Short mmCIF file of C-alpha atoms and ligand atoms in Angstrom, two decimals:
data_model
loop_
_atom_site.label_atom_id
_atom_site.label_comp_id
_atom_site.label_asym_id
_atom_site.label_seq_id
_atom_site.Cartn_x
_atom_site.Cartn_y
_atom_site.Cartn_z
CA MET A 157 0.01 -0.01 -0.01
CA ASP A 158 1.34 3.43 -0.95
CA LEU A 159 0.48 5.87 1.82
CA THR A 160 1.59 9.03 0.09
CA TYR A 161 -1.05 11.34 -1.36
CA THR A 162 -0.95 12.46 -4.97
CA PRO A 163 -0.72 16.21 -5.78
CA GLU A 164 -4.39 16.07 -6.84
CA GLU A 165 -5.36 14.63 -3.47
CA GLU A 166 -3.32 17.26 -1.63
CA ASP A 167 -5.03 19.99 -3.68
CA PHE A 168 -8.41 18.51 -2.87
CA ARG A 169 -7.57 18.54 0.84
CA GLN A 170 -6.54 22.17 0.65
CA GLU A 171 -9.72 23.12 -1.15
CA VAL A 172 -11.88 21.32 1.44
CA ARG A 173 -9.92 22.83 4.31
CA SER A 174 -10.24 26.40 3.03
CA TRP A 175 -13.94 26.02 2.28
CA LEU A 176 -14.68 24.55 5.72
CA GLU A 177 -12.68 27.32 7.43
CA ALA A 178 -14.86 29.88 5.65
CA HIS A 179 -18.21 28.16 6.08
CA VAL A 180 -18.44 26.02 9.28
CA PRO A 181 -20.88 27.84 11.58
CA ARG A 182 -19.01 29.72 14.31
CA ARG A 183 -21.58 28.81 16.94
CA PRO A 184 -22.53 25.12 17.32
CA LEU A 185 -25.94 24.22 15.87
CA LYS A 186 -28.71 22.97 18.19
CA SER A 187 -29.07 19.16 18.39
CA PHE A 188 -30.64 17.65 15.27
CA ASP A 189 -32.95 15.71 17.58
CA THR A 190 -34.87 18.95 18.20
CA ARG A 191 -37.14 20.55 15.60
CA GLU A 192 -35.13 23.77 15.49
CA GLY A 193 -31.80 21.96 15.36
CA PHE A 194 -33.06 19.62 12.65
CA GLN A 195 -33.86 22.59 10.41
CA GLN A 196 -30.49 24.18 11.17
CA HIS A 197 -28.75 20.99 10.13
CA ARG A 198 -30.90 20.73 7.00
CA GLU A 199 -29.75 24.23 6.08
CA TRP A 200 -26.15 23.17 6.66
CA GLU A 201 -26.67 20.23 4.28
CA ARG A 202 -27.93 22.73 1.68
CA THR A 203 -24.80 24.84 2.16
CA LEU A 204 -22.61 21.77 1.75
CA ASN A 205 -24.55 20.82 -1.36
CA GLU A 206 -24.11 24.26 -2.97
CA ALA A 207 -20.36 23.56 -2.92
CA ARG A 208 -20.94 19.92 -3.94
CA PHE A 209 -19.52 18.76 -0.65
CA SER A 210 -22.55 16.90 0.71
CA ALA A 211 -21.82 13.63 -1.10
CA VAL A 212 -18.35 14.14 -2.56
CA ASN A 213 -17.83 10.64 -3.95
CA TRP A 214 -21.16 10.49 -5.76
CA PRO A 215 -21.25 11.00 -9.53
CA VAL A 216 -21.53 14.65 -10.62
CA GLU A 217 -24.97 14.08 -12.17
CA TYR A 218 -26.42 13.21 -8.74
CA GLY A 219 -24.89 16.16 -6.83
CA GLY A 220 -21.45 14.78 -6.00
CA ARG A 221 -17.98 15.54 -7.34
CA GLY A 222 -17.23 12.04 -8.56
CA VAL A 223 -14.07 11.86 -6.41
CA THR A 224 -12.52 8.59 -5.27
CA LEU A 225 -13.30 6.89 -1.97
CA LEU A 226 -9.82 7.92 -0.87
CA GLN A 227 -10.71 11.56 -1.44
CA TRP A 228 -13.89 10.89 0.51
CA LEU A 229 -11.65 9.83 3.42
CA ILE A 230 -9.65 13.03 3.03
CA PHE A 231 -12.87 15.04 3.03
CA GLU A 232 -13.96 13.31 6.24
CA GLU A 233 -10.58 14.02 7.89
CA GLU A 234 -10.92 17.70 7.12
CA TYR A 235 -14.58 17.71 8.15
CA TYR A 236 -13.86 16.39 11.64
CA ARG A 237 -10.76 18.55 11.96
CA ALA A 238 -12.91 21.59 11.31
CA GLY A 239 -15.48 20.54 13.93
CA ALA A 240 -18.26 20.78 11.30
CA PRO A 241 -21.88 19.86 12.27
CA GLY A 242 -23.17 16.25 12.43
CA ARG A 243 -24.79 14.93 9.26
CA VAL A 244 -28.55 14.92 9.72
CA ASN A 245 -29.06 13.00 6.45
CA GLN A 246 -26.49 10.31 7.16
CA ASN A 247 -29.12 7.56 6.73
CA GLY A 248 -29.71 8.87 3.24
CA ILE A 249 -26.29 9.92 2.03
CA PHE A 250 -24.14 7.19 3.59
CA LEU A 251 -26.57 4.24 3.61
CA LEU A 252 -29.47 4.53 1.17
CA GLY A 253 -27.44 6.50 -1.37
CA PRO A 254 -24.88 3.72 -2.06
CA THR A 255 -27.71 1.16 -2.03
CA LEU A 256 -29.63 3.14 -4.67
CA MET A 257 -26.45 3.34 -6.79
CA GLU A 258 -26.23 -0.45 -6.66
CA PHE A 259 -29.86 -1.52 -6.94
CA GLY A 260 -31.84 1.54 -8.19
CA THR A 261 -33.22 2.01 -11.71
CA PRO A 262 -31.92 5.08 -13.62
CA GLU A 263 -35.29 6.80 -12.87
CA GLN A 264 -34.96 6.09 -9.14
CA LYS A 265 -31.41 7.39 -8.99
CA ALA A 266 -32.43 10.58 -10.83
CA ARG A 267 -35.48 11.01 -8.60
CA TYR A 268 -33.95 10.42 -5.16
CA LEU A 269 -30.22 11.11 -5.17
CA PRO A 270 -30.06 14.84 -6.05
CA ARG A 271 -32.76 15.70 -3.47
CA MET A 272 -30.93 13.60 -0.91
CA ALA A 273 -27.65 15.40 -1.63
CA ALA A 274 -29.40 18.74 -1.33
CA GLY A 275 -30.92 17.97 2.08
CA ASP A 276 -34.36 18.56 0.57
CA GLU A 277 -35.31 15.00 1.54
CA VAL A 278 -33.96 13.64 4.81
CA TRP A 279 -34.26 9.92 5.38
CA ALA A 280 -35.03 7.62 8.29
CA GLN A 281 -34.23 3.89 8.41
CA GLY A 282 -37.08 1.52 9.11
CA TRP A 283 -35.71 -1.90 9.96
CA SER A 284 -36.66 -2.47 13.63
CA GLU A 285 -40.08 -3.47 14.82
CA PRO A 286 -41.29 -4.09 18.36
CA ASN A 287 -40.66 -7.85 17.93
CA ALA A 288 -37.95 -7.70 15.28
CA GLY A 289 -34.71 -6.05 16.37
CA SER A 290 -31.70 -8.30 16.18
CA ASP A 291 -33.84 -10.81 14.41
CA MET A 292 -34.75 -8.74 11.37
CA ALA A 293 -36.07 -11.83 9.64
CA ALA A 294 -39.01 -11.72 12.11
CA ILE A 295 -40.32 -8.56 10.40
CA ARG A 296 -44.12 -8.55 10.38
CA ALA A 297 -45.00 -5.21 8.68
CA THR A 298 -46.62 -6.11 5.37
CA ALA A 299 -46.89 -4.62 1.88
CA ARG A 300 -49.67 -6.17 -0.24
CA LYS A 301 -49.70 -5.53 -3.97
CA ASP A 302 -52.87 -3.82 -5.25
CA GLY A 303 -52.59 -2.77 -8.87
CA ASP A 304 -49.77 -0.26 -9.18
CA ASP A 305 -49.53 0.24 -5.43
CA TYR A 306 -48.48 -1.61 -2.30
CA ILE A 307 -50.81 -1.32 0.69
CA VAL A 308 -48.58 -1.09 3.73
CA ASN A 309 -49.57 -2.07 7.28
CA GLY A 310 -47.66 -2.56 10.53
CA GLN A 311 -45.19 -0.71 12.73
CA LYS A 312 -41.53 0.28 12.69
CA THR A 313 -39.70 1.60 15.72
CA TRP A 314 -36.43 3.26 16.85
CA CYS A 315 -36.21 5.21 13.58
CA SER A 316 -33.36 7.66 14.16
CA ARG A 317 -34.20 11.18 12.90
CA GLY A 318 -37.69 9.74 12.18
CA ALA A 319 -39.47 12.45 14.16
CA PHE A 320 -38.61 15.16 11.59
CA ALA A 321 -37.50 13.19 8.50
CA ASP A 322 -39.28 13.30 5.15
CA TRP A 323 -38.90 9.71 3.97
CA LEU A 324 -38.32 6.24 5.38
CA PHE A 325 -36.69 3.23 3.75
CA GLY A 326 -37.39 -0.21 5.16
CA ILE A 327 -38.20 -3.82 4.49
CA PHE A 328 -41.72 -5.19 4.48
CA ARG A 329 -43.19 -8.66 4.05
CA THR A 330 -44.67 -8.91 0.57
CA ASP A 331 -45.24 -12.65 0.54
CA PRO A 332 -47.59 -13.42 3.44
CA ASN A 333 -46.71 -17.15 3.27
CA SER A 334 -42.99 -16.56 3.45
CA GLU A 335 -40.83 -17.09 6.47
CA ARG A 336 -37.70 -15.51 7.83
CA HIS A 337 -35.48 -13.84 5.23
CA ARG A 338 -37.60 -14.74 2.24
CA GLY A 339 -40.56 -12.77 0.94
CA LEU A 340 -39.35 -9.34 2.12
CA THR A 341 -39.20 -6.26 -0.11
CA PHE A 342 -37.25 -2.99 0.22
CA ILE A 343 -39.62 -0.02 -0.12
CA LEU A 344 -39.24 3.77 0.03
CA ILE A 345 -42.12 5.53 1.80
CA PRO A 346 -42.88 9.27 2.15
CA LEU A 347 -43.63 9.96 5.81
CA ASN A 348 -46.39 12.43 4.94
CA ALA A 349 -48.41 9.84 2.96
CA PRO A 350 -51.99 9.19 4.06
CA GLY A 351 -52.10 6.24 6.44
CA VAL A 352 -48.63 6.93 7.87
CA THR A 353 -48.41 8.17 11.47
CA VAL A 354 -45.12 9.26 12.97
CA ARG A 355 -44.96 9.30 16.75
CA ALA A 356 -41.83 10.88 18.25
CA ILE A 357 -40.14 8.95 21.13
CA ALA A 358 -38.86 11.37 23.78
CA GLN A 359 -35.50 10.37 25.31
CA LEU A 360 -34.43 10.91 28.92
CA ASP A 361 -32.90 14.24 27.91
CA GLY A 362 -36.20 15.35 26.42
CA GLU A 363 -34.94 15.32 22.81
CA THR A 364 -36.69 13.23 20.18
CA GLY A 365 -33.93 11.15 18.68
CA PHE A 366 -36.28 8.42 17.53
CA ALA A 367 -39.74 7.88 16.22
CA GLU A 368 -42.05 4.93 15.86
CA VAL A 369 -43.95 4.85 12.59
CA PHE A 370 -47.37 3.26 12.06
CA PHE A 371 -48.78 2.20 8.68
CA ASP A 372 -52.55 1.81 8.30
CA ASP A 373 -53.41 0.87 4.72
CA ALA A 374 -50.83 3.37 3.47
CA ARG A 375 -50.66 3.31 -0.37
CA VAL A 376 -47.20 3.41 -1.88
CA PRO A 377 -46.52 3.13 -5.63
CA VAL A 378 -44.80 -0.07 -6.74
CA ALA A 379 -42.27 2.27 -8.39
CA ASN A 380 -40.97 2.96 -4.87
CA ARG A 381 -39.65 -0.57 -4.58
CA LEU A 382 -35.86 -0.84 -4.56
CA GLY A 383 -34.67 -4.10 -6.19
CA PRO A 384 -36.87 -7.05 -7.06
CA GLU A 385 -39.96 -8.04 -5.09
CA ASN A 386 -39.21 -10.57 -2.29
CA GLN A 387 -35.49 -9.86 -2.61
CA GLY A 388 -35.43 -7.14 0.02
CA TRP A 389 -33.13 -9.04 2.36
CA LYS A 390 -30.32 -8.95 -0.19
CA VAL A 391 -30.79 -5.19 -0.73
CA ALA A 392 -30.98 -4.53 3.02
CA MET A 393 -27.79 -6.53 3.64
CA ALA A 394 -25.98 -4.28 1.15
CA THR A 395 -27.19 -1.24 3.13
CA ALA A 396 -26.07 -2.84 6.37
CA GLY A 397 -22.69 -3.62 4.78
CA PHE A 398 -22.15 0.09 3.98
CA GLU A 399 -23.30 0.97 7.49
CA ARG A 400 -21.05 -1.42 9.37
CA GLY A 401 -18.18 -1.68 6.96
CA LEU A 402 -17.28 1.78 5.82
CA MET A 403 -19.53 4.80 5.36
CA LEU A 404 -21.29 5.38 8.65
CA ARG A 405 -18.24 5.78 10.87
CA SER A 406 -15.26 7.22 9.11
CA PRO A 407 -11.94 7.01 10.98
CA ALA A 408 -11.59 10.78 11.25
CA ARG A 409 -14.41 10.80 13.81
CA TYR A 410 -12.33 8.65 16.20
CA GLN A 411 -9.00 10.22 15.37
CA ASN A 412 -10.54 13.51 16.34
CA THR A 413 -11.81 12.10 19.64
CA ALA A 414 -8.40 10.55 20.29
CA ARG A 415 -6.64 13.85 19.62
CA ARG A 416 -8.97 15.63 22.05
CA LEU A 417 -8.34 12.93 24.60
CA VAL A 418 -4.55 13.29 24.34
CA GLU A 419 -4.82 17.09 24.67
CA PHE A 420 -7.11 16.66 27.60
CA TYR A 421 -4.71 14.21 29.29
CA ARG A 422 -1.77 16.56 28.74
CA ALA A 423 -3.71 19.43 30.31
CA HIS A 424 -4.58 17.32 33.37
CA ALA A 425 -1.64 14.92 33.49
CA GLU A 426 -0.29 16.09 36.82
CA ALA A 427 -3.46 15.29 38.68
CA ALA A 428 -4.33 12.19 36.65
CA ASP A 429 -3.96 8.59 37.78
CA PRO A 430 -0.73 7.44 35.98
CA CYS A 431 -2.51 4.20 34.98
CA LEU A 432 -4.77 6.24 32.73
CA ARG A 433 -1.79 7.10 30.53
CA ASP A 434 -1.88 3.62 29.04
CA ALA A 435 -5.58 3.95 28.29
CA VAL A 436 -4.99 7.26 26.50
CA VAL A 437 -2.15 5.78 24.46
CA ARG A 438 -4.33 2.79 23.63
CA ALA A 439 -7.14 5.07 22.50
CA TRP A 440 -4.80 6.93 20.15
CA LEU A 441 -3.32 3.70 18.78
CA ASN A 442 -6.77 2.23 18.22
CA ALA A 443 -7.93 5.29 16.28
CA GLU A 444 -4.78 5.17 14.10
CA SER A 445 -5.17 1.42 13.51
CA TYR A 446 -8.77 1.90 12.54
CA ALA A 447 -7.75 4.63 10.07
CA LEU A 448 -5.11 2.36 8.48
CA ASN A 449 -7.56 -0.50 8.28
CA THR A 450 -10.10 1.75 6.59
CA TYR A 451 -7.47 2.89 4.09
CA TRP A 452 -6.94 -0.81 3.35
CA THR A 453 -10.67 -1.39 2.86
CA VAL A 454 -10.87 1.64 0.55
CA SER A 455 -7.88 0.43 -1.49
CA ARG A 456 -9.57 -2.96 -1.88
CA LEU A 457 -12.84 -1.37 -2.99
CA MET A 458 -11.03 0.91 -5.45
CA SER A 459 -9.45 -2.17 -7.01
CA GLY A 460 -12.82 -3.81 -7.52
CA GLY A 461 -13.21 -5.67 -4.21
CA SER A 462 -16.31 -5.69 -2.04
CA ILE A 463 -17.21 -5.53 1.65
CA GLY A 464 -18.29 -8.89 3.06
CA ALA A 465 -18.79 -10.36 6.51
CA GLU A 466 -15.65 -8.57 7.73
CA ALA A 467 -17.89 -5.47 8.08
CA SER A 468 -18.87 -7.08 11.38
CA LEU A 469 -15.26 -6.91 12.65
CA ASN A 470 -15.23 -3.26 11.75
CA LYS A 471 -18.47 -2.50 13.58
CA ILE A 472 -17.31 -4.15 16.79
CA PHE A 473 -14.00 -2.33 16.60
CA TRP A 474 -15.36 1.24 16.17
CA SER A 475 -18.12 0.84 18.71
CA GLU A 476 -15.86 -0.60 21.43
CA MET A 477 -13.10 1.92 20.68
CA ASP A 478 -15.54 4.83 21.03
CA LEU A 479 -16.79 3.55 24.36
CA HIS A 480 -13.27 2.96 25.67
CA MET A 481 -12.18 6.51 24.66
CA HIS A 482 -15.12 8.10 26.44
CA GLU A 483 -14.76 5.89 29.55
CA THR A 484 -11.10 7.03 29.69
CA ALA A 485 -12.12 10.68 29.46
CA LEU A 486 -14.67 10.24 32.26
CA ALA A 487 -12.08 8.48 34.41
CA LEU A 488 -9.73 11.43 33.87
CA LEU A 489 -12.43 13.84 34.87
CA GLY A 490 -13.25 12.02 38.08
CA PRO A 491 -16.30 13.42 39.87
CA ARG A 492 -16.51 16.34 37.41
CA ALA A 493 -17.45 13.82 34.71
CA GLU A 494 -21.03 14.07 35.86
CA LEU A 495 -21.32 17.79 34.95
CA LEU A 496 -23.93 18.23 32.24
CA ARG A 497 -23.23 20.39 29.26
CA GLY A 498 -24.36 23.89 30.20
CA ALA A 499 -23.94 23.35 33.99
CA PRO A 500 -22.15 26.17 35.84
CA ASP A 501 -18.34 25.81 35.50
CA ALA A 502 -18.76 22.82 33.17
CA GLY A 503 -16.95 24.57 30.28
CA ASN A 504 -16.80 21.99 27.48
CA ILE A 505 -16.58 19.03 29.91
CA GLY A 506 -20.24 18.12 29.24
CA GLU A 507 -19.30 17.07 25.72
CA TRP A 508 -17.52 14.03 27.11
CA LEU A 509 -20.57 12.92 29.06
CA ASP A 510 -22.80 13.46 25.99
CA GLY A 511 -20.31 11.50 23.91
CA PHE A 512 -20.17 8.73 26.47
CA LEU A 513 -23.96 8.37 26.58
CA PHE A 514 -24.06 8.09 22.81
CA ALA A 515 -21.10 5.73 22.74
CA LEU A 516 -23.08 3.38 24.99
CA ALA A 517 -25.50 2.92 22.07
CA GLY A 518 -22.71 1.98 19.64
CA PRO A 519 -22.69 -1.73 20.54
CA ILE A 520 -26.48 -1.78 19.97
CA TYR A 521 -27.32 0.14 16.75
CA ALA A 522 -26.30 -0.99 13.27
CA GLY A 523 -26.77 -4.57 14.59
CA THR A 524 -25.74 -5.47 18.13
CA ASN A 525 -22.21 -6.58 18.75
CA GLU A 526 -23.42 -9.99 19.93
CA ILE A 527 -25.00 -10.49 16.52
CA GLN A 528 -21.80 -9.30 14.82
CA ARG A 529 -19.86 -11.89 16.85
CA ASN A 530 -22.27 -14.56 15.60
CA VAL A 531 -21.64 -13.45 12.00
CA ILE A 532 -17.86 -13.58 12.52
CA ALA A 533 -18.06 -17.02 14.13
CA GLU A 534 -20.24 -18.48 11.38
CA ARG A 535 -19.07 -16.67 8.24
CA LEU A 536 -15.46 -15.76 8.84
CA LEU A 537 -14.39 -18.56 11.17
CA ASN A 538 -16.76 -21.23 9.78
CA LEU A 539 -17.74 -22.34 13.26
CA PRO A 540 -20.95 -24.36 13.63
CA LYS A 541 -24.18 -22.39 14.19
CA GLY A 542 -25.02 -21.86 17.83
C1 FAD B 843 -28.97 4.89 19.04
C2 FAD B 843 -29.78 3.91 18.29
C3 FAD B 843 -30.24 4.19 17.01
C4 FAD B 843 -31.03 3.29 16.31
N1 FAD B 843 -31.51 3.65 15.09
C5 FAD B 843 -32.32 2.81 14.41
C6 FAD B 843 -32.86 3.19 13.15
O1 FAD B 843 -32.62 4.29 12.64
N2 FAD B 843 -33.68 2.32 12.53
C7 FAD B 843 -33.97 1.08 13.02
O2 FAD B 843 -34.67 0.34 12.36
N3 FAD B 843 -33.49 0.70 14.23
C8 FAD B 843 -32.69 1.54 14.94
N4 FAD B 843 -32.17 1.16 16.17
C9 FAD B 843 -32.62 -0.11 16.75
C10 FAD B 843 -31.50 -1.17 16.75
O3 FAD B 843 -31.26 -1.60 15.44
C11 FAD B 843 -31.98 -2.30 17.65
O4 FAD B 843 -32.05 -1.79 18.98
C12 FAD B 843 -31.03 -3.49 17.62
O5 FAD B 843 -31.06 -4.10 16.34
C13 FAD B 843 -31.33 -4.51 18.69
O6 FAD B 843 -32.69 -4.88 18.65
P1 FAD B 843 -33.60 -4.91 19.95
O7 FAD B 843 -33.44 -3.55 20.59
O8 FAD B 843 -34.96 -5.31 19.56
O9 FAD B 843 -32.93 -5.94 20.93
P2 FAD B 843 -33.10 -7.52 20.86
O10 FAD B 843 -32.98 -7.98 19.45
O11 FAD B 843 -34.32 -7.90 21.63
O12 FAD B 843 -31.79 -7.99 21.66
C14 FAD B 843 -31.69 -7.90 23.08
C15 FAD B 843 -30.32 -8.43 23.47
O13 FAD B 843 -30.25 -9.85 23.12
C16 FAD B 843 -29.07 -10.05 22.30
N5 FAD B 843 -29.37 -11.06 21.26
C17 FAD B 843 -30.52 -11.14 20.51
N6 FAD B 843 -30.42 -12.17 19.66
C18 FAD B 843 -29.24 -12.77 19.87
C19 FAD B 843 -28.55 -13.90 19.29
N7 FAD B 843 -29.10 -14.60 18.28
N8 FAD B 843 -27.34 -14.23 19.75
C20 FAD B 843 -26.75 -13.49 20.78
N9 FAD B 843 -27.35 -12.42 21.37
C21 FAD B 843 -28.56 -12.06 20.93
C22 FAD B 843 -28.78 -8.73 21.66
O14 FAD B 843 -27.44 -8.60 21.29
C23 FAD B 843 -29.16 -7.77 22.80
O15 FAD B 843 -28.09 -7.66 23.67
C24 FAD B 843 -31.39 2.04 16.91
C25 FAD B 843 -30.92 1.73 18.19
C26 FAD B 843 -30.14 2.65 18.87
C27 FAD B 843 -29.68 2.30 20.26
#
């Protein structure tokens, strides 16, 4: 692997860096799990799109710049370095977008991708149901064909960004006699369609990070189906592969956290428990290893390879690394770790607690780590099924 950047890549980095320095909002936006913050983040997506920075590696015709995946990594490095806002449309741009490129018809790509890149249509993911979380094959929500439409019934839950999003993608049972992974279809549904009810789920902090979505005879055109009927599992697994294996969590996110942790340790080293030094070093090494591993994955993809079951290794690594980094920060902070963002004298300490609480969810979303370990055991190590 050649780890030197080409002049073109260096120029791209410089262009991204200058643009971000000029455009990243000076004051942090409100959380995108509030109505006001969601709109602020949508506006930010529009600003990114005007410079064709919202989906840099997409083809130009769909709103991207057609750059390589390696340049996408460079973009992400600069993005986190600049402290730019979180991506409210990550479900769309990083997960559904690549899935549409692989399985969408030309009409579907032209219809959905530019509006996704522009932040005009923000997407929620509808996999989970009350009785189908880890076991997605237990999905019970149905879509029955009726002429040129599907009639959709059932419930999805834990839809991130769902409270304010415009569209939902999910899998629904189209063959009522099917079982498990068969007979499911991937469908794109506007959340303002008649028969669709979105109910926000308030979290402990009062923000609405999730929604549950109910379908009561909602009519959705058959043209909104992605991929063949009853083949939704295959399409959904491609989406999950992008999620776990590459796009959702770029290494820059963790390198940035590791850098902050090292700075934080240096500032407090005198008072800190010396044992924590090892944990800080480990955090930094983990973030660097993850970055190198991602460069390896990207090189493979650029030479025609694909992401397989090893996406599960990746998902376990980033989620456990994130948790470890935040636990280390809280240990360094001692009793002050409990200061909430905005508490008197908290300064920016509260960010570590916020980050820790979100990191706790890492081993759960995008498929729990127990399930990823099952995948690794069965598909990578060829161990017998449990
Ligand atoms: C922050 C966050 C964001 C999310 N966003 C979305 C979203 O946008 N869209 C969406 O559809 N869902 C979303 N989810 C839901 C998430 O996908 C589910 O919570 C997850 O798949 C687990 O499902 P469950 O909660 O029903 O737990 P269960 O499936 O009931 O699992 C409970 C426990 O049992 C373990 N377990 C279950 N089966 C096995 C097995 N076969 N072997 C070993 N252990 C097992 C699990 O690992 C877990 O520890 C989100 C969750 C979180 C926390």
